mmCIF file of N, CA and C in Angstrom:
data_model
loop_
_atom_site.group_PDB
_atom_site.id
_atom_site.type_symbol
_atom_site.label_atom_id
_atom_site.label_comp_id
_atom_site.label_asym_id
_atom_site.label_seq_id
_atom_site.Cartn_x
_atom_site.Cartn_y
_atom_site.Cartn_z
ATOM 1 N N UNK A 1 119.360 180.671 218.201
ATOM 2 C CA UNK A 1 120.097 179.461 217.944
ATOM 3 C C UNK A 1 121.345 179.820 217.151
ATOM 4 N N UNK A 2 122.462 179.305 217.514
ATOM 5 C CA UNK A 2 123.706 179.590 216.821
ATOM 6 C C UNK A 2 123.824 178.767 215.549
ATOM 7 N N UNK A 3 124.416 179.352 214.511
ATOM 8 C CA UNK A 3 124.565 178.623 213.255
ATOM 9 C C UNK A 3 125.621 177.531 213.358
ATOM 10 N N UNK A 4 126.432 177.541 214.430
ATOM 11 C CA UNK A 4 127.455 176.519 214.590
ATOM 12 C C UNK A 4 126.997 175.394 215.511
ATOM 13 N N UNK A 5 125.819 175.484 216.067
ATOM 14 C CA UNK A 5 125.346 174.428 216.961
ATOM 15 C C UNK A 5 125.071 173.156 216.180
ATOM 16 N N UNK A 6 125.174 172.044 216.869
ATOM 17 C CA UNK A 6 124.951 170.751 216.219
ATOM 18 C C UNK A 6 123.788 170.063 216.916
ATOM 19 N N UNK A 7 122.901 169.515 216.130
ATOM 20 C CA UNK A 7 121.744 168.815 216.682
ATOM 21 C C UNK A 7 122.079 167.329 216.752
ATOM 22 N N UNK A 8 121.921 166.714 217.906
ATOM 23 C CA UNK A 8 122.215 165.282 218.018
ATOM 24 C C UNK A 8 121.329 164.455 217.079
ATOM 25 N N UNK A 9 121.904 163.399 216.527
ATOM 26 C CA UNK A 9 121.177 162.529 215.619
ATOM 27 C C UNK A 9 119.921 161.968 216.277
ATOM 28 N N UNK A 10 119.993 161.667 217.563
ATOM 29 C CA UNK A 10 118.821 161.136 218.277
ATOM 30 C C UNK A 10 117.658 162.120 218.231
ATOM 31 N N UNK A 11 117.936 163.411 218.310
ATOM 32 C CA UNK A 11 116.881 164.431 218.228
ATOM 33 C C UNK A 11 116.273 164.465 216.830
ATOM 34 N N UNK A 12 117.123 164.355 215.804
ATOM 35 C CA UNK A 12 116.630 164.349 214.426
ATOM 36 C C UNK A 12 115.750 163.129 214.200
ATOM 37 N N UNK A 13 116.200 161.976 214.688
ATOM 38 C CA UNK A 13 115.418 160.737 214.547
ATOM 39 C C UNK A 13 114.054 160.907 215.208
ATOM 40 N N UNK A 14 114.013 161.479 216.401
ATOM 41 C CA UNK A 14 112.749 161.664 217.124
ATOM 42 C C UNK A 14 111.796 162.566 216.343
ATOM 43 N N UNK A 15 112.322 163.614 215.723
ATOM 44 C CA UNK A 15 111.489 164.535 214.938
ATOM 45 C C UNK A 15 110.907 163.807 213.726
ATOM 46 N N UNK A 16 111.743 163.025 213.040
ATOM 47 C CA UNK A 16 111.280 162.312 211.843
ATOM 48 C C UNK A 16 110.264 161.238 212.222
ATOM 49 N N UNK A 17 110.514 160.529 213.322
ATOM 50 C CA UNK A 17 109.586 159.472 213.741
ATOM 51 C C UNK A 17 108.239 160.072 214.169
ATOM 52 N N UNK A 18 108.282 161.225 214.847
ATOM 53 C CA UNK A 18 107.037 161.872 215.284
ATOM 54 C C UNK A 18 106.206 162.316 214.088
ATOM 55 N N UNK A 19 106.863 162.656 212.996
ATOM 56 C CA UNK A 19 106.209 162.960 211.715
ATOM 57 C C UNK A 19 105.097 163.989 211.823
ATOM 58 N N UNK A 20 105.370 165.101 212.435
ATOM 59 C CA UNK A 20 104.380 166.172 212.519
ATOM 60 C C UNK A 20 104.651 167.166 211.398
ATOM 61 N N UNK A 21 104.072 166.887 210.251
ATOM 62 C CA UNK A 21 104.308 167.677 209.045
ATOM 63 C C UNK A 21 103.674 169.056 209.190
ATOM 64 N N UNK A 22 104.438 170.076 208.812
ATOM 65 C CA UNK A 22 103.982 171.465 208.891
ATOM 66 C C UNK A 22 103.694 171.961 207.482
ATOM 67 N N UNK A 23 102.476 171.805 207.051
ATOM 68 C CA UNK A 23 102.083 172.296 205.732
ATOM 69 C C UNK A 23 102.498 171.371 204.609
ATOM 70 N N UNK A 24 102.098 171.740 203.401
ATOM 71 C CA UNK A 24 102.399 170.885 202.240
ATOM 72 C C UNK A 24 103.886 170.924 201.901
ATOM 73 N N UNK A 25 104.396 169.829 201.328
ATOM 74 C CA UNK A 25 105.776 169.874 200.847
ATOM 75 C C UNK A 25 105.876 170.866 199.702
ATOM 76 N N UNK A 26 107.055 171.445 199.549
ATOM 77 C CA UNK A 26 107.244 172.441 198.504
ATOM 78 C C UNK A 26 108.406 172.038 197.599
ATOM 79 N N UNK A 27 108.536 172.765 196.526
ATOM 80 C CA UNK A 27 109.624 172.573 195.583
ATOM 81 C C UNK A 27 110.228 173.941 195.360
ATOM 82 N N UNK A 28 111.548 174.027 195.495
ATOM 83 C CA UNK A 28 112.217 175.301 195.224
ATOM 84 C C UNK A 28 113.388 175.041 194.290
ATOM 85 N N UNK A 29 113.953 176.079 193.779
ATOM 86 C CA UNK A 29 115.066 175.974 192.846
ATOM 87 C C UNK A 29 116.361 176.329 193.563
ATOM 88 N N UNK A 30 117.347 175.441 193.455
ATOM 89 C CA UNK A 30 118.667 175.691 194.032
ATOM 90 C C UNK A 30 119.370 176.772 193.213
ATOM 91 N N UNK A 31 120.402 177.393 193.763
ATOM 92 C CA UNK A 31 121.118 178.434 193.019
ATOM 93 C C UNK A 31 121.635 177.972 191.649
ATOM 94 N N UNK A 32 121.910 176.669 191.514
ATOM 95 C CA UNK A 32 122.407 176.174 190.224
ATOM 96 C C UNK A 32 121.274 175.770 189.280
ATOM 97 N N UNK A 33 120.018 176.004 189.708
ATOM 98 C CA UNK A 33 118.869 175.750 188.852
ATOM 99 C C UNK A 33 118.197 174.395 189.045
ATOM 100 N N UNK A 34 118.798 173.519 189.860
ATOM 101 C CA UNK A 34 118.190 172.204 190.089
ATOM 102 C C UNK A 34 117.007 172.319 191.043
ATOM 103 N N UNK A 35 115.973 171.488 190.838
ATOM 104 C CA UNK A 35 114.847 171.482 191.774
ATOM 105 C C UNK A 35 115.225 170.800 193.088
ATOM 106 N N UNK A 36 114.687 171.318 194.170
ATOM 107 C CA UNK A 36 114.933 170.786 195.507
ATOM 108 C C UNK A 36 113.586 170.571 196.190
ATOM 109 N N UNK A 37 113.333 169.347 196.665
ATOM 110 C CA UNK A 37 112.115 169.081 197.441
ATOM 111 C C UNK A 37 112.347 169.530 198.879
ATOM 112 N N UNK A 38 111.318 170.110 199.486
ATOM 113 C CA UNK A 38 111.421 170.618 200.851
ATOM 114 C C UNK A 38 110.258 170.066 201.662
ATOM 115 N N UNK A 39 110.572 169.535 202.845
ATOM 116 C CA UNK A 39 109.565 169.038 203.769
ATOM 117 C C UNK A 39 109.870 169.624 205.136
ATOM 118 N N UNK A 40 108.883 170.256 205.752
ATOM 119 C CA UNK A 40 109.065 170.885 207.054
ATOM 120 C C UNK A 40 108.297 170.102 208.112
ATOM 121 N N UNK A 41 109.005 169.754 209.191
ATOM 122 C CA UNK A 41 108.397 169.032 210.309
ATOM 123 C C UNK A 41 108.471 169.893 211.561
ATOM 124 N N UNK A 42 107.435 169.798 212.384
ATOM 125 C CA UNK A 42 107.437 170.514 213.648
ATOM 126 C C UNK A 42 108.358 169.815 214.633
ATOM 127 N N UNK A 43 109.047 170.596 215.425
ATOM 128 C CA UNK A 43 109.941 170.062 216.452
ATOM 129 C C UNK A 43 109.203 169.746 217.731
ATOM 130 N N UNK A 44 109.951 169.514 218.780
ATOM 131 C CA UNK A 44 109.363 169.150 220.067
ATOM 132 C C UNK A 44 108.968 170.365 220.892
ATOM 133 N N UNK A 45 109.555 171.517 220.589
ATOM 134 C CA UNK A 45 109.220 172.737 221.318
ATOM 135 C C UNK A 45 108.261 173.598 220.488
ATOM 136 N N UNK A 46 107.413 174.389 221.126
ATOM 137 C CA UNK A 46 106.486 175.249 220.385
ATOM 138 C C UNK A 46 107.237 176.184 219.433
ATOM 139 N N UNK A 47 106.748 176.267 218.206
ATOM 140 C CA UNK A 47 107.340 177.156 217.219
ATOM 141 C C UNK A 47 108.604 176.646 216.550
ATOM 142 N N UNK A 48 109.062 175.475 216.928
ATOM 143 C CA UNK A 48 110.290 174.913 216.363
ATOM 144 C C UNK A 48 109.976 174.151 215.079
ATOM 145 N N UNK A 49 110.682 174.485 213.983
ATOM 146 C CA UNK A 49 110.461 173.846 212.685
ATOM 147 C C UNK A 49 111.782 173.327 212.129
ATOM 148 N N UNK A 50 111.752 172.102 211.652
ATOM 149 C CA UNK A 50 112.916 171.461 211.028
ATOM 150 C C UNK A 50 112.657 171.377 209.532
ATOM 151 N N UNK A 51 113.561 171.939 208.729
ATOM 152 C CA UNK A 51 113.404 171.918 207.280
ATOM 153 C C UNK A 51 114.377 170.902 206.678
ATOM 154 N N UNK A 52 113.800 169.925 205.974
ATOM 155 C CA UNK A 52 114.571 168.883 205.316
ATOM 156 C C UNK A 52 114.495 169.103 203.819
ATOM 157 N N UNK A 53 115.606 168.866 203.125
ATOM 158 C CA UNK A 53 115.636 169.060 201.681
ATOM 159 C C UNK A 53 116.201 167.819 200.980
ATOM 160 N N UNK A 54 115.777 167.651 199.740
ATOM 161 C CA UNK A 54 116.286 166.575 198.895
ATOM 162 C C UNK A 54 116.547 167.162 197.516
ATOM 163 N N UNK A 55 117.816 167.233 197.141
ATOM 164 C CA UNK A 55 118.188 167.746 195.816
ATOM 165 C C UNK A 55 117.792 166.745 194.750
ATOM 166 N N UNK A 56 117.402 167.255 193.600
ATOM 167 C CA UNK A 56 117.048 166.406 192.468
ATOM 168 C C UNK A 56 118.236 165.511 192.109
ATOM 169 N N UNK A 57 117.978 164.235 191.954
ATOM 170 C CA UNK A 57 119.028 163.292 191.606
ATOM 171 C C UNK A 57 119.742 162.676 192.791
ATOM 172 N N UNK A 58 119.428 163.117 193.992
ATOM 173 C CA UNK A 58 120.048 162.559 195.190
ATOM 174 C C UNK A 58 119.099 161.584 195.873
ATOM 175 N N UNK A 59 119.638 160.703 196.679
ATOM 176 C CA UNK A 59 118.823 159.723 197.387
ATOM 177 C C UNK A 59 118.620 160.056 198.852
ATOM 178 N N UNK A 60 119.511 160.844 199.401
ATOM 179 C CA UNK A 60 119.452 161.099 200.837
ATOM 180 C C UNK A 60 119.033 162.529 201.139
ATOM 181 N N UNK A 61 118.122 162.640 202.082
ATOM 182 C CA UNK A 61 117.632 163.938 202.536
ATOM 183 C C UNK A 61 118.696 164.586 203.426
ATOM 184 N N UNK A 62 118.603 165.903 203.557
ATOM 185 C CA UNK A 62 119.473 166.669 204.450
ATOM 186 C C UNK A 62 118.612 167.483 205.402
ATOM 187 N N UNK A 63 119.066 167.579 206.650
ATOM 188 C CA UNK A 63 118.482 168.567 207.547
ATOM 189 C C UNK A 63 119.161 169.867 207.166
ATOM 190 N N UNK A 64 118.381 170.842 206.713
ATOM 191 C CA UNK A 64 118.984 172.082 206.242
ATOM 192 C C UNK A 64 118.954 173.182 207.287
ATOM 193 N N UNK A 65 117.823 173.327 207.978
ATOM 194 C CA UNK A 65 117.737 174.408 208.955
ATOM 195 C C UNK A 65 116.731 174.075 210.047
ATOM 196 N N UNK A 66 116.898 174.790 211.160
ATOM 197 C CA UNK A 66 115.970 174.695 212.280
ATOM 198 C C UNK A 66 115.578 176.115 212.644
ATOM 199 N N UNK A 67 114.280 176.345 212.745
ATOM 200 C CA UNK A 67 113.770 177.657 213.121
ATOM 201 C C UNK A 67 113.148 177.546 214.505
ATOM 202 N N UNK A 68 113.473 178.492 215.360
ATOM 203 C CA UNK A 68 112.839 178.559 216.679
ATOM 204 C C UNK A 68 112.677 180.025 217.060
ATOM 205 N N UNK A 69 112.374 180.302 218.329
ATOM 206 C CA UNK A 69 112.119 181.683 218.732
ATOM 207 C C UNK A 69 113.348 182.577 218.570
ATOM 208 N N UNK A 70 114.542 181.989 218.460
ATOM 209 C CA UNK A 70 115.765 182.773 218.281
ATOM 210 C C UNK A 70 116.068 183.100 216.832
ATOM 211 N N UNK A 71 115.363 182.446 215.908
ATOM 212 C CA UNK A 71 115.612 182.686 214.491
ATOM 213 C C UNK A 71 115.900 181.391 213.759
ATOM 214 N N UNK A 72 116.597 181.503 212.638
ATOM 215 C CA UNK A 72 116.907 180.351 211.794
ATOM 216 C C UNK A 72 118.377 180.006 211.954
ATOM 217 N N UNK A 73 118.649 178.721 212.164
ATOM 218 C CA UNK A 73 120.023 178.229 212.238
ATOM 219 C C UNK A 73 120.215 177.189 211.142
ATOM 220 N N UNK A 74 121.265 177.335 210.383
ATOM 221 C CA UNK A 74 121.558 176.392 209.307
ATOM 222 C C UNK A 74 122.241 175.159 209.895
ATOM 223 N N UNK A 75 121.776 174.005 209.499
ATOM 224 C CA UNK A 75 122.327 172.722 209.954
ATOM 225 C C UNK A 75 122.358 171.781 208.763
ATOM 226 N N UNK A 76 123.347 171.898 207.919
ATOM 227 C CA UNK A 76 123.393 171.025 206.753
ATOM 228 C C UNK A 76 123.998 169.696 207.192
ATOM 229 N N UNK A 77 123.119 168.697 207.292
ATOM 230 C CA UNK A 77 123.536 167.366 207.731
ATOM 231 C C UNK A 77 122.815 166.334 206.874
ATOM 232 N N UNK A 78 123.574 165.535 206.155
ATOM 233 C CA UNK A 78 122.992 164.494 205.322
ATOM 234 C C UNK A 78 122.561 163.332 206.202
ATOM 235 N N UNK A 79 121.342 162.848 205.948
ATOM 236 C CA UNK A 79 120.794 161.761 206.754
ATOM 237 C C UNK A 79 121.105 160.413 206.113
ATOM 238 N N UNK A 80 121.016 159.378 206.916
ATOM 239 C CA UNK A 80 121.284 158.028 206.443
ATOM 240 C C UNK A 80 120.131 157.466 205.615
ATOM 241 N N UNK A 81 120.332 156.235 205.149
ATOM 242 C CA UNK A 81 119.339 155.586 204.277
ATOM 243 C C UNK A 81 117.985 155.427 204.948
ATOM 244 N N UNK A 82 117.965 154.970 206.188
ATOM 245 C CA UNK A 82 116.679 154.711 206.857
ATOM 246 C C UNK A 82 115.881 155.979 207.091
ATOM 247 N N UNK A 83 116.536 157.022 207.583
ATOM 248 C CA UNK A 83 115.821 158.290 207.794
ATOM 249 C C UNK A 83 115.377 158.877 206.461
ATOM 250 N N UNK A 84 116.211 158.755 205.447
ATOM 251 C CA UNK A 84 115.841 159.261 204.120
ATOM 252 C C UNK A 84 114.644 158.495 203.568
ATOM 253 N N UNK A 85 114.623 157.185 203.769
ATOM 254 C CA UNK A 85 113.474 156.385 203.317
ATOM 255 C C UNK A 85 112.209 156.830 204.042
ATOM 256 N N UNK A 86 112.316 157.084 205.335
ATOM 257 C CA UNK A 86 111.158 157.544 206.123
ATOM 258 C C UNK A 86 110.679 158.909 205.615
ATOM 259 N N UNK A 87 111.617 159.800 205.301
ATOM 260 C CA UNK A 87 111.237 161.117 204.788
ATOM 261 C C UNK A 87 110.616 161.017 203.402
ATOM 262 N N UNK A 88 111.052 160.062 202.584
ATOM 263 C CA UNK A 88 110.403 159.844 201.281
ATOM 264 C C UNK A 88 108.939 159.469 201.470
ATOM 265 N N UNK A 89 108.673 158.588 202.426
ATOM 266 C CA UNK A 89 107.291 158.180 202.712
ATOM 267 C C UNK A 89 106.494 159.373 203.228
ATOM 268 N N UNK A 90 107.065 160.126 204.164
ATOM 269 C CA UNK A 90 106.370 161.302 204.706
ATOM 270 C C UNK A 90 106.082 162.322 203.607
ATOM 271 N N UNK A 91 107.047 162.529 202.730
ATOM 272 C CA UNK A 91 106.858 163.485 201.630
ATOM 273 C C UNK A 91 105.701 163.042 200.742
ATOM 274 N N UNK A 92 105.670 161.769 200.382
ATOM 275 C CA UNK A 92 104.584 161.255 199.538
ATOM 276 C C UNK A 92 103.231 161.354 200.208
ATOM 277 N N UNK A 93 103.187 161.011 201.492
ATOM 278 C CA UNK A 93 101.932 161.083 202.252
ATOM 279 C C UNK A 93 101.464 162.531 202.375
ATOM 280 N N UNK A 94 102.391 163.435 202.689
ATOM 281 C CA UNK A 94 102.035 164.851 202.833
ATOM 282 C C UNK A 94 101.576 165.434 201.507
ATOM 283 N N UNK A 95 102.260 165.063 200.421
ATOM 284 C CA UNK A 95 101.858 165.577 199.103
ATOM 285 C C UNK A 95 100.444 165.120 198.768
ATOM 286 N N UNK A 96 100.118 163.862 199.079
ATOM 287 C CA UNK A 96 98.771 163.343 198.807
ATOM 288 C C UNK A 96 97.739 164.007 199.716
ATOM 289 N N UNK A 97 98.107 164.238 200.980
ATOM 290 C CA UNK A 97 97.178 164.811 201.957
ATOM 291 C C UNK A 97 96.860 166.280 201.646
ATOM 292 N N UNK A 98 97.863 167.035 201.253
ATOM 293 C CA UNK A 98 97.669 168.470 201.045
ATOM 294 C C UNK A 98 97.239 168.830 199.637
ATOM 295 N N UNK A 99 97.260 167.870 198.712
ATOM 296 C CA UNK A 99 96.797 168.142 197.352
ATOM 297 C C UNK A 99 95.294 168.312 197.374
ATOM 298 N N UNK A 100 94.773 169.393 196.826
ATOM 299 C CA UNK A 100 93.323 169.563 196.849
ATOM 300 C C UNK A 100 92.640 168.468 196.040
ATOM 301 N N UNK A 101 91.494 167.987 196.519
ATOM 302 C CA UNK A 101 90.763 166.965 195.773
ATOM 303 C C UNK A 101 90.272 167.534 194.445
ATOM 304 N N UNK A 102 90.158 166.678 193.439
ATOM 305 C CA UNK A 102 89.666 167.173 192.142
ATOM 306 C C UNK A 102 88.240 167.677 192.269
ATOM 307 N N UNK A 103 87.934 168.706 191.513
ATOM 308 C CA UNK A 103 86.572 169.245 191.540
ATOM 309 C C UNK A 103 85.751 168.559 190.460
ATOM 310 N N UNK A 104 84.505 168.310 190.779
ATOM 311 C CA UNK A 104 83.607 167.681 189.811
ATOM 312 C C UNK A 104 83.008 168.750 188.909
ATOM 313 N N UNK A 105 82.853 168.430 187.619
ATOM 314 C CA UNK A 105 82.287 169.429 186.689
ATOM 315 C C UNK A 105 80.825 169.706 186.993
#
């Protein structure tokens, strides 16, 4: 995949609506030290992964990269309010789903 390719918004919407979460959401540190939430969704093709990020203090998620059989392509695209709201819900649901249940003493 070329780093200059552009993914149509309709494709991004379809990926977010399908909501096929790939593993637990993660938290990483940006180069400037701010925390960044990361949520990875599976794409429509086998092995295709879409990585969405949300910087601390921001309201809108970004599509950061797409991984497929050709490698990783960077796609920094800020999403609108509705898609960002949907990703907030997915992030919360995924965090609750992948959090291990408390152990009883």
